[in-house]
CSV table of C-alpha atoms in Angstrom, one decimal:
chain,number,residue,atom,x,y,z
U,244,UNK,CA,34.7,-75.7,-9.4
U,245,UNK,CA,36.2,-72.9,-11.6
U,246,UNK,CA,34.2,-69.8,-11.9
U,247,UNK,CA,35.3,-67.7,-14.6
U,248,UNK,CA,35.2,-63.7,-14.7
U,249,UNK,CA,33.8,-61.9,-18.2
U,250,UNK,CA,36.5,-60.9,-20.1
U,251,UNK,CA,37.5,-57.4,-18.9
U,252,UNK,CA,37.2,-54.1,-21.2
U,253,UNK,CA,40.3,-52.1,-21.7
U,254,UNK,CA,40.9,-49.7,-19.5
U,255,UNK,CA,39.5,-46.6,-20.4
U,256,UNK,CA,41.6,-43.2,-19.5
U,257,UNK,CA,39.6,-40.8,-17.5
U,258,UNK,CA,40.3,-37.2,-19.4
U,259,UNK,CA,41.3,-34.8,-16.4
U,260,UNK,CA,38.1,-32.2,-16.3
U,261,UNK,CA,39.2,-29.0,-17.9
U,262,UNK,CA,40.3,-25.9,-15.3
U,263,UNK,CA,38.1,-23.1,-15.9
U,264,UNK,CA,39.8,-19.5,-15.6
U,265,UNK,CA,37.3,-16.8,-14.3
U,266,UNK,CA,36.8,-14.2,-18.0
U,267,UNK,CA,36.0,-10.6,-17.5
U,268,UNK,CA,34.3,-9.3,-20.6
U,269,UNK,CA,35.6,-6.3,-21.8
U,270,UNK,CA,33.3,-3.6,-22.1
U,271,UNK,CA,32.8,-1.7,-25.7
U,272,UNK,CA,31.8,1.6,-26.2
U,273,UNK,CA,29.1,1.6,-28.8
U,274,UNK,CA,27.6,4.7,-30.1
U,275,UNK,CA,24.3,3.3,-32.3
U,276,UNK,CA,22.9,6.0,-34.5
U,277,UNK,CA,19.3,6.0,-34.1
U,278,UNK,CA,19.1,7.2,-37.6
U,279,UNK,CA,20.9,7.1,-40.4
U,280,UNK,CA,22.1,10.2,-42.0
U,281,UNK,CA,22.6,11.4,-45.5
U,282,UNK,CA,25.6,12.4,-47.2
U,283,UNK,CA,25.0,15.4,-47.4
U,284,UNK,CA,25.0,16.3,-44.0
U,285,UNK,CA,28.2,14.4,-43.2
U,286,UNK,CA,29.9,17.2,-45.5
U,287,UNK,CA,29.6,19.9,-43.5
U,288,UNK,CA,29.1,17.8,-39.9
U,289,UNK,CA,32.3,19.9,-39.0
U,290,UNK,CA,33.1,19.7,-35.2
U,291,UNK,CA,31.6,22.8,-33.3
U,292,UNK,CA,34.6,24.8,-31.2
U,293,UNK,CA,34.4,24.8,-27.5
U,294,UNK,CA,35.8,28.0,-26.1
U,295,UNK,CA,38.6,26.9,-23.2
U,296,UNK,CA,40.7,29.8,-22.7
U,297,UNK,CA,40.6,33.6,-22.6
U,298,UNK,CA,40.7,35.9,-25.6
U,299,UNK,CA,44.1,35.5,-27.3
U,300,UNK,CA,45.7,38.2,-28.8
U,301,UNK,CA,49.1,37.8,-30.3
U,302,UNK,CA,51.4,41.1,-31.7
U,303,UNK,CA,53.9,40.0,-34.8
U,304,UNK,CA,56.1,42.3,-37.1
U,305,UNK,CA,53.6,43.5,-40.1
U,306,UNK,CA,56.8,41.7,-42.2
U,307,UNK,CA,55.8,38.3,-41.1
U,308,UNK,CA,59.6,38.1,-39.7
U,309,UNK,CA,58.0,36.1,-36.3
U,310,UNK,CA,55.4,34.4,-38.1
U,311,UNK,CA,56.3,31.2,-35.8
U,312,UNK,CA,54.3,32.7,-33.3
U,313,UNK,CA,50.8,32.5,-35.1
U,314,UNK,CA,51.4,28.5,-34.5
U,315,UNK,CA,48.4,28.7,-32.1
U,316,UNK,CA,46.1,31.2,-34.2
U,317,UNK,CA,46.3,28.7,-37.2
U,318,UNK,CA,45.3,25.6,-34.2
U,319,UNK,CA,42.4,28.0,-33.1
U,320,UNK,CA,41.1,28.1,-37.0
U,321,UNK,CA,41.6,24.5,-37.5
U,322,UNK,CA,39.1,23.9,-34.5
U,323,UNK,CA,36.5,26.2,-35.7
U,324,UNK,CA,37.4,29.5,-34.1
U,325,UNK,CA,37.0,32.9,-35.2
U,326,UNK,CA,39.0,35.7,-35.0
U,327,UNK,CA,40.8,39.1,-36.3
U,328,UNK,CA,43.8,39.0,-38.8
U,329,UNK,CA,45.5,42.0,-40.8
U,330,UNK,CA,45.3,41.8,-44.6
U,331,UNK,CA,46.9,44.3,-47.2
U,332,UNK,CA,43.9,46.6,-46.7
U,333,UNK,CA,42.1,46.6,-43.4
U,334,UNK,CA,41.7,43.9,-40.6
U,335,UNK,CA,39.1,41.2,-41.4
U,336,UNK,CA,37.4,38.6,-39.3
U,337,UNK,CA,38.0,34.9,-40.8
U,338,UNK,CA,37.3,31.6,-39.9
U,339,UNK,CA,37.4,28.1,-41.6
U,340,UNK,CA,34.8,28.4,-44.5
U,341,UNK,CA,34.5,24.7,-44.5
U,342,UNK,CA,33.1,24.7,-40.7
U,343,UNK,CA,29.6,25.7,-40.6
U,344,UNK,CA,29.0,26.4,-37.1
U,345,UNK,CA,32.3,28.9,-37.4
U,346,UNK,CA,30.6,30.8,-40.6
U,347,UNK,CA,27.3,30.7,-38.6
U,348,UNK,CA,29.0,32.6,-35.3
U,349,UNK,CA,30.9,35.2,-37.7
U,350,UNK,CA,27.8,36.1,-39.3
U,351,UNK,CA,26.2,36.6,-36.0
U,352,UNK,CA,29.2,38.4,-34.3
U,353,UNK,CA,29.2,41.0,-37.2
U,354,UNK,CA,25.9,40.9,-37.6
U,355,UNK,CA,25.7,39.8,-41.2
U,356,UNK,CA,22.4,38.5,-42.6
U,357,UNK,CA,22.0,34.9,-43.6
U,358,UNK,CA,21.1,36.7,-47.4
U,359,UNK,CA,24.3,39.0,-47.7
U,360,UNK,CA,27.4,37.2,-49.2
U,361,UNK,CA,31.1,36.9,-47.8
U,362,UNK,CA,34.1,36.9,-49.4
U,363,UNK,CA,37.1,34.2,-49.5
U,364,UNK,CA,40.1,34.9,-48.6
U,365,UNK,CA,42.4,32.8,-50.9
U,366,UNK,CA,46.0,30.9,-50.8
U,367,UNK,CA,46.4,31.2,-54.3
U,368,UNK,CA,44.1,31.2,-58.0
U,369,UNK,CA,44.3,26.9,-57.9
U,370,UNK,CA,41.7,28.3,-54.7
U,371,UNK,CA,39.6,30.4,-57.3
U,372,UNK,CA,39.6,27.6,-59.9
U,373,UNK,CA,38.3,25.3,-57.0
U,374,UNK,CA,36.0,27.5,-55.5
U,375,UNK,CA,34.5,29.4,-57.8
U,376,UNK,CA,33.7,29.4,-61.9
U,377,UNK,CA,36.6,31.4,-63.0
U,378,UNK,CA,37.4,34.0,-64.4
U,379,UNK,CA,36.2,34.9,-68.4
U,380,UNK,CA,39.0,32.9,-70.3
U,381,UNK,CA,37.7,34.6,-73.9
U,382,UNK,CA,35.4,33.3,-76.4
U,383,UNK,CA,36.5,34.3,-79.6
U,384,UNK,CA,33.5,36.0,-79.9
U,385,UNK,CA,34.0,39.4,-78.7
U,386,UNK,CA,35.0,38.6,-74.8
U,387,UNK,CA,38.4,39.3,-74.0
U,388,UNK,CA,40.5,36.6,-71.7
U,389,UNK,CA,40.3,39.2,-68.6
U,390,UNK,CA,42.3,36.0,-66.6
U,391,UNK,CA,45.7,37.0,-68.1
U,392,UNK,CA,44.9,40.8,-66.7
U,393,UNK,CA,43.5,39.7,-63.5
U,394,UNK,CA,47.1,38.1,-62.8
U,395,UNK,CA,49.1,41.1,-63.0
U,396,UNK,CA,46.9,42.4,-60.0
U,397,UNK,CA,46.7,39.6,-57.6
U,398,UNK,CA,47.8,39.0,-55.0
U,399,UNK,CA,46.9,42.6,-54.3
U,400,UNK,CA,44.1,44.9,-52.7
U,401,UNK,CA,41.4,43.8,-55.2
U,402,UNK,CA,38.0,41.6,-54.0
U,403,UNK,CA,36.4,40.2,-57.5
U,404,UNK,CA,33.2,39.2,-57.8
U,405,UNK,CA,33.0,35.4,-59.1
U,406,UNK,CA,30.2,32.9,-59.3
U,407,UNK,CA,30.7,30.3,-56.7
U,408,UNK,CA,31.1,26.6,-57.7
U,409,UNK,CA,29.5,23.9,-55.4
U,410,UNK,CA,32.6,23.7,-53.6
U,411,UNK,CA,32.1,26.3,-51.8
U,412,UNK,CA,29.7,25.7,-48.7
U,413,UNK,CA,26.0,27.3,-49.0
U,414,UNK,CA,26.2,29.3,-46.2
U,415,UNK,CA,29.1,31.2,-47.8
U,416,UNK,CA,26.9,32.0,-51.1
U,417,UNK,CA,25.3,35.5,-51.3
U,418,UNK,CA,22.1,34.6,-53.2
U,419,UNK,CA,22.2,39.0,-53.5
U,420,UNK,CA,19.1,41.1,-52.5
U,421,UNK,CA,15.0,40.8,-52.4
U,422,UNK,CA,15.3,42.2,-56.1
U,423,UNK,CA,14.2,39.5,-58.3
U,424,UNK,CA,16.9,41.3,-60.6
U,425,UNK,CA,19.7,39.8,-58.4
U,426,UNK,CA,17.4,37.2,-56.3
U,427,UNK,CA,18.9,34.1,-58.4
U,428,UNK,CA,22.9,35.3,-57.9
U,429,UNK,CA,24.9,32.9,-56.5
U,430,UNK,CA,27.8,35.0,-55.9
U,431,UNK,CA,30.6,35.2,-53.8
U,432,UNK,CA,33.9,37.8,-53.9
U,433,UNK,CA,37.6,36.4,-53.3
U,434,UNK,CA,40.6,37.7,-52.4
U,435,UNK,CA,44.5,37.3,-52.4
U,436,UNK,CA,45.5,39.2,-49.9
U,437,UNK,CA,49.2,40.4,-50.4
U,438,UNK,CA,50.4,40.7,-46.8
U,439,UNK,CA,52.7,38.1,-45.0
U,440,UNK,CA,50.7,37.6,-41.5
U,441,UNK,CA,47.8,36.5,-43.7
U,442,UNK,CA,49.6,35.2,-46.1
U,443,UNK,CA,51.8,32.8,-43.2
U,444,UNK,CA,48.0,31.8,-41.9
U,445,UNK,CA,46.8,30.7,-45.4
U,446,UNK,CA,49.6,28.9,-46.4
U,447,UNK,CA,48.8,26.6,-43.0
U,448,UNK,CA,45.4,26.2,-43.2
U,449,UNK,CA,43.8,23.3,-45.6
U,450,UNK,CA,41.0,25.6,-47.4
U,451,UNK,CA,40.6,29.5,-47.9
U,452,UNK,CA,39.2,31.7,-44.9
U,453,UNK,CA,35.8,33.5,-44.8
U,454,UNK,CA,36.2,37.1,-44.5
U,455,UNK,CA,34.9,40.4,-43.7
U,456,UNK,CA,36.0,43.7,-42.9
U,457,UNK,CA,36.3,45.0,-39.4
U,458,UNK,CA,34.1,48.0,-39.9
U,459,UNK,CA,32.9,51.1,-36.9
U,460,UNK,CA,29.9,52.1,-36.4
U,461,UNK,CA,29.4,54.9,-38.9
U,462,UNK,CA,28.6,53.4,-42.6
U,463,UNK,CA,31.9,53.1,-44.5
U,464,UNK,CA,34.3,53.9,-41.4
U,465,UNK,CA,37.1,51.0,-40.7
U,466,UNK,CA,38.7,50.2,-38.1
U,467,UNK,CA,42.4,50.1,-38.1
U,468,UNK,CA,43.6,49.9,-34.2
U,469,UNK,CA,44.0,46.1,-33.2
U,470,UNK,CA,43.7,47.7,-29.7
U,471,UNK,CA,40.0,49.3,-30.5
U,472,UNK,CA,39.3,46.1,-32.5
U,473,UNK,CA,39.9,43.3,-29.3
U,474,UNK,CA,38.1,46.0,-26.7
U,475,UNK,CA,35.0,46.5,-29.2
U,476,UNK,CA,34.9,42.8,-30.9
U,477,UNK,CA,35.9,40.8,-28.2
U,478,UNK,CA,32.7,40.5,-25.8
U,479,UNK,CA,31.2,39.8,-29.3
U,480,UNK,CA,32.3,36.6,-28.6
U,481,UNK,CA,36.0,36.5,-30.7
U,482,UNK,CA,38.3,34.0,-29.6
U,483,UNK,CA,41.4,35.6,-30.9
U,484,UNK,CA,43.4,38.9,-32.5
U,485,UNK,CA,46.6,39.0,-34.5
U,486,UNK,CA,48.3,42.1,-34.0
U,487,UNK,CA,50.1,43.7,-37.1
U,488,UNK,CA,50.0,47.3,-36.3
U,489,UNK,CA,47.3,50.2,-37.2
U,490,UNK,CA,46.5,50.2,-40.6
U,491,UNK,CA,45.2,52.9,-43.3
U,492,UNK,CA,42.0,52.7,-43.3
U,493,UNK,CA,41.7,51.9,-47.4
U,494,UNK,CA,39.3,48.9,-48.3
U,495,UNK,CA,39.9,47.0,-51.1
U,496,UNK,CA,38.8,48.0,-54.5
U,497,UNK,CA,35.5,45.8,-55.6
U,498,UNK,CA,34.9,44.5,-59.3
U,499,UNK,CA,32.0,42.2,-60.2
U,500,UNK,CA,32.8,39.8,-62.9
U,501,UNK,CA,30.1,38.1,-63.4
U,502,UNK,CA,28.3,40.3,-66.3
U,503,UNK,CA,29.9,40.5,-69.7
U,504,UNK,CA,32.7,43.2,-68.5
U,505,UNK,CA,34.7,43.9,-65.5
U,506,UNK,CA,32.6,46.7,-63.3
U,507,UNK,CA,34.1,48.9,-60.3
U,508,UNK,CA,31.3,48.8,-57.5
U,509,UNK,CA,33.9,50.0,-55.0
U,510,UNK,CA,36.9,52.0,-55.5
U,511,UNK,CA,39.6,51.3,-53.5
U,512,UNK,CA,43.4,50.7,-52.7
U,513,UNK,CA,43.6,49.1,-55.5
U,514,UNK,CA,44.0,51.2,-58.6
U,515,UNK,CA,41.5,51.5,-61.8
U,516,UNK,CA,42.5,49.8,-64.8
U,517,UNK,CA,41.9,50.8,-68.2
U,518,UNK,CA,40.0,47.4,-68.4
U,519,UNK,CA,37.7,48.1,-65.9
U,520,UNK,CA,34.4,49.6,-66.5
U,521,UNK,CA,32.9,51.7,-63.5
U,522,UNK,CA,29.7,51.8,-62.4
U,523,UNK,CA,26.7,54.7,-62.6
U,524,UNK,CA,26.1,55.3,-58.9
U,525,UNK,CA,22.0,54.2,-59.1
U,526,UNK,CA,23.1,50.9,-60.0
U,527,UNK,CA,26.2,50.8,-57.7
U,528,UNK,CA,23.8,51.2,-54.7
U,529,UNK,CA,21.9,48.0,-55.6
U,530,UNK,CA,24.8,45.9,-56.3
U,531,UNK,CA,26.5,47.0,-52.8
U,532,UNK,CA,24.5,44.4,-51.3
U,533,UNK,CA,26.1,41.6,-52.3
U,534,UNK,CA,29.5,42.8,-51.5
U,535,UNK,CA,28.7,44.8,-48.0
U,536,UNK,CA,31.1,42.6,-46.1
U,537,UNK,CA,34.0,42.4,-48.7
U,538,UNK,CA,37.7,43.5,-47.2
């Protein structure tokens, strides 16, 4: 008897099992803000400097000959330091006015209340235009365009007296004295300083410097020995001192533009014009104020 078998299937292929690799996950780095911040803040959330190195004080030609060497002052600025340059008047001590933390430790190593104003130190007038509201362009109606005057005297040793634009960082703003005269001025004076150390610093930086004189310790005494400067100002807490040779101790001559003509609240190095008007000494007193830390 013939037994017969079920039909076979079809042989089926066996897939070979997969080989398995051992996988290391690589590890991220995720910072998660626990809150999320406005705007507003992220403008001036400018990196805070951390002091490495020892006070650096660098001596160039007053000509600006070497100015390859302030290579290093201009990197310390860009970081958020703060420190002593020469100007066509008397040394000042600048930093970045866009880094708070820098304007913060310059007011508090010259002692400079939060209220007073500072000036600007500017790389050119497309700076004032950005900066601040201008100068008077003219009317027609009785106010002379003071701007085509202005040019013949900057650069030169002149701070004027302009109403800041929002540009410019609060902390910079002089909002002028408990008077309630002055108590809504939201001035600040600028400069173009016509000297080629400060001149080589500005040209490489990306936004004008914050400035204020180098003054002693008797009212309205400057000092003009980069020497005195680094041995008085340096445990202050400066982080650096460019060296252009003593200076004359002549500050720069003061005008406040902001009223309906050109006033003198400081004469200086800079000559008195026929178009400016200067001022009676009781009222010169109350606008010194908001210019006590001009260069």
């Amino acid at each position: 008897m013939t037994m017969r078998l079920p039909f076979p299937s079809p042989l089926r292929r066996i897939p070979t099992p997969p080989t398995f690799t051992s996988f290391t996950p690589q590890t991220r780095n995720v910072t998660m803000a626990s809150a999320k911040r406005s705007p507003k803040r992220l403008k001036y959330s400018t990196p805070k400097f951390t002091k490495e190195g020892e006070f650096l004080s660098i001596e160039v030609e007053p000509s600006g000959a070497d100015s390859w060497k302030l290579e290093p002052v201009i990197d310390l600025l860009k970081q958020g330091a703060v420190g002593v340059i020469p100007t066509d008047t008397v040394y000042a001590i600048v930093c970045d006015c866009k880094n708070h933390s820098a304007v913060e430790r310059l007011r508090r190593i010259k002692k400079i209340e939060s209220s007073k104003p500072l000036s600007i130190l500017c790389r050119s007038l497309r700076d004032i235009d950005t900066y601040t509201m201008g100068f008077p362009r003219g009317d027609g109606h009785g106010h002379a365009n003071v701007f085509r005057v202005v040019k013949q005297c900057l650069p030169g040793p002149y701070t004027f007296i302009l109403t800041a634009s929002k540009e410019l960082p609060k902390q910079c703003i002089g909002y002028g004295t408990a008077s309630v005269k002055y108590a809504s001025r939201k001035n600040v004076g600028v400069r173009i300083s016509d000297d080629a150390v400060c001149q080589s610093i500005l040209q490489a930086m990306d936004a004008p410097l914050i400035c204020t004189s180098v003054k002693g310790p008797k009212e309205n005494e400057w000092m003009i020995d980069p020497t005195a400067i680094g041995d008085i100002y340096g445990p202050e807490g400066l982080d650096f001192l460019v060296d252009g040779g003593v200076r004359v101790a002549e500050p720069s001559t003061i005008v406040d533009m902001t009223g309906p003509y050109p006033k003198v609240i400081r004469e200086g190095k800079g000559p008195i014009l026929p178009w400016m008007v200067v001022e009676d000494d009781d009222d010169s007193r109350l606008r010194q104020d908001l210019i006590a830390s001009g260069t």
